[in-house]
Amino acid sequence: MRAPTASVAASADVRFVHSQSCVANPVGDQVFMMSLEQGKYFAVQAVAKQVWDMLAVPMSIASIAAALTERYDVSQEQCLVDVETFIESLCRTGLIIAAPSCP
């Protein structure tokens, strides 16, 4: 599946979820992931791991940012920018996809 563009990722109603073409394994405070499409390995930790964990179920960028701003001393605006950047990166690598819409 093709990664969404920035305008799609910024849409409030788009939710993202782990891709079925990704294998992930938590190890301590990190998650090691492999994109089966690209044959590349990735690792995340700390806040990025928390975002990855949230994406086990379809979530919007706004929902993720709201959860993070409750936990950390960061502005909503900055958190939205950071989460969107990370989500776009995960989409480009094939680790997450835009979740199918439910009727």
Coordinates of C-alpha atoms in Angstrom, one line a residue:
M1 CA 0.0 0.0 0.0
R2 CA 1.3 3.4 -0.8
A3 CA 2.2 5.8 2.0
P4 CA -0.3 8.7 2.5
T5 CA 0.7 12.2 1.5
A6 CA 1.2 14.9 4.2
S7 CA -2.3 16.2 3.4
V8 CA -3.8 12.8 4.0
A9 CA -1.8 12.3 7.2
A10 CA -3.0 15.6 8.5
S11 CA -6.6 14.8 8.0
A12 CA -8.3 14.5 11.4
D13 CA -10.4 11.5 10.4
V14 CA -7.5 9.3 9.1
R15 CA -6.5 6.5 11.5
F16 CA -3.3 4.5 11.3
V17 CA -2.5 1.0 12.4
H18 CA 0.4 -1.5 12.1
S19 CA 0.9 -2.9 8.7
Q20 CA 0.4 -6.7 8.2
S21 CA 3.7 -6.6 6.2
C22 CA 5.6 -5.6 9.4
V23 CA 7.1 -7.9 12.0
A24 CA 7.7 -6.3 15.4
N25 CA 9.2 -7.6 18.6
P26 CA 9.4 -5.7 21.9
V27 CA 12.7 -6.0 23.7
G28 CA 12.9 -4.1 27.0
D29 CA 12.1 -0.5 26.4
Q30 CA 12.5 -0.8 22.6
V31 CA 10.6 -2.3 19.7
F32 CA 12.5 -3.9 16.8
M33 CA 10.6 -3.9 13.5
M34 CA 11.2 -5.3 10.1
S35 CA 9.4 -4.1 7.0
L36 CA 8.8 -7.3 4.9
E37 CA 8.2 -5.0 1.9
Q38 CA 11.5 -3.3 2.1
G39 CA 13.5 -6.0 3.9
K40 CA 14.8 -3.3 6.4
Y41 CA 15.0 -3.3 10.1
F42 CA 14.0 -0.4 12.4
A43 CA 14.1 0.2 16.1
V44 CA 12.2 2.7 18.3
Q45 CA 12.3 3.5 22.0
A46 CA 10.9 5.9 24.6
V47 CA 8.1 8.1 23.2
A48 CA 8.3 6.6 19.7
K49 CA 7.7 3.1 21.3
Q50 CA 4.6 4.5 23.1
V51 CA 3.3 5.8 19.7
W52 CA 4.1 2.4 18.2
D53 CA 2.2 0.6 21.0
M54 CA -0.8 2.9 20.5
L55 CA -0.9 2.0 16.8
A56 CA -1.8 -1.6 17.7
V57 CA -5.4 -0.4 17.2
P58 CA -6.4 2.3 14.6
M59 CA -5.7 5.8 15.9
S60 CA -5.6 9.3 14.5
I61 CA -2.7 11.6 14.8
A62 CA -4.8 13.9 17.0
S63 CA -5.7 11.1 19.4
I64 CA -2.1 10.1 19.7
A65 CA -1.0 13.7 20.3
A66 CA -3.7 14.2 22.9
A67 CA -2.6 11.1 24.8
L68 CA 1.1 12.3 24.7
T69 CA 0.3 15.8 25.9
E70 CA -1.4 14.4 28.9
R71 CA 1.8 12.5 29.8
Y72 CA 4.4 15.0 28.9
D73 CA 5.1 18.7 29.2
V74 CA 4.7 19.5 25.5
S75 CA 2.3 21.9 23.7
Q76 CA -0.5 20.4 21.6
E77 CA 0.8 22.2 18.5
Q78 CA 4.4 20.8 18.8
C79 CA 3.2 17.4 19.7
L80 CA 0.9 17.3 16.6
V81 CA 3.9 18.3 14.4
D82 CA 6.1 15.7 15.9
V83 CA 3.6 12.9 15.8
E84 CA 2.6 13.7 12.2
T85 CA 6.3 13.6 11.2
F86 CA 6.8 10.2 12.9
I87 CA 3.6 8.8 11.4
E88 CA 4.7 9.9 7.9
S89 CA 8.0 8.2 8.4
L90 CA 6.4 5.0 9.5
C91 CA 4.1 5.1 6.5
R92 CA 7.0 5.6 4.1
T93 CA 8.8 2.6 5.5
G94 CA 5.7 0.4 5.2
L95 CA 5.5 -0.2 9.0
I96 CA 2.0 1.3 9.3
I97 CA -0.9 2.0 7.0
A98 CA -4.0 4.1 6.9
A99 CA -6.7 2.0 8.5
P100 CA -9.6 1.0 6.3
S101 CA -12.7 3.1 7.0
C102 CA -15.6 1.4 8.8
P103 CA -19.0 2.0 7.2

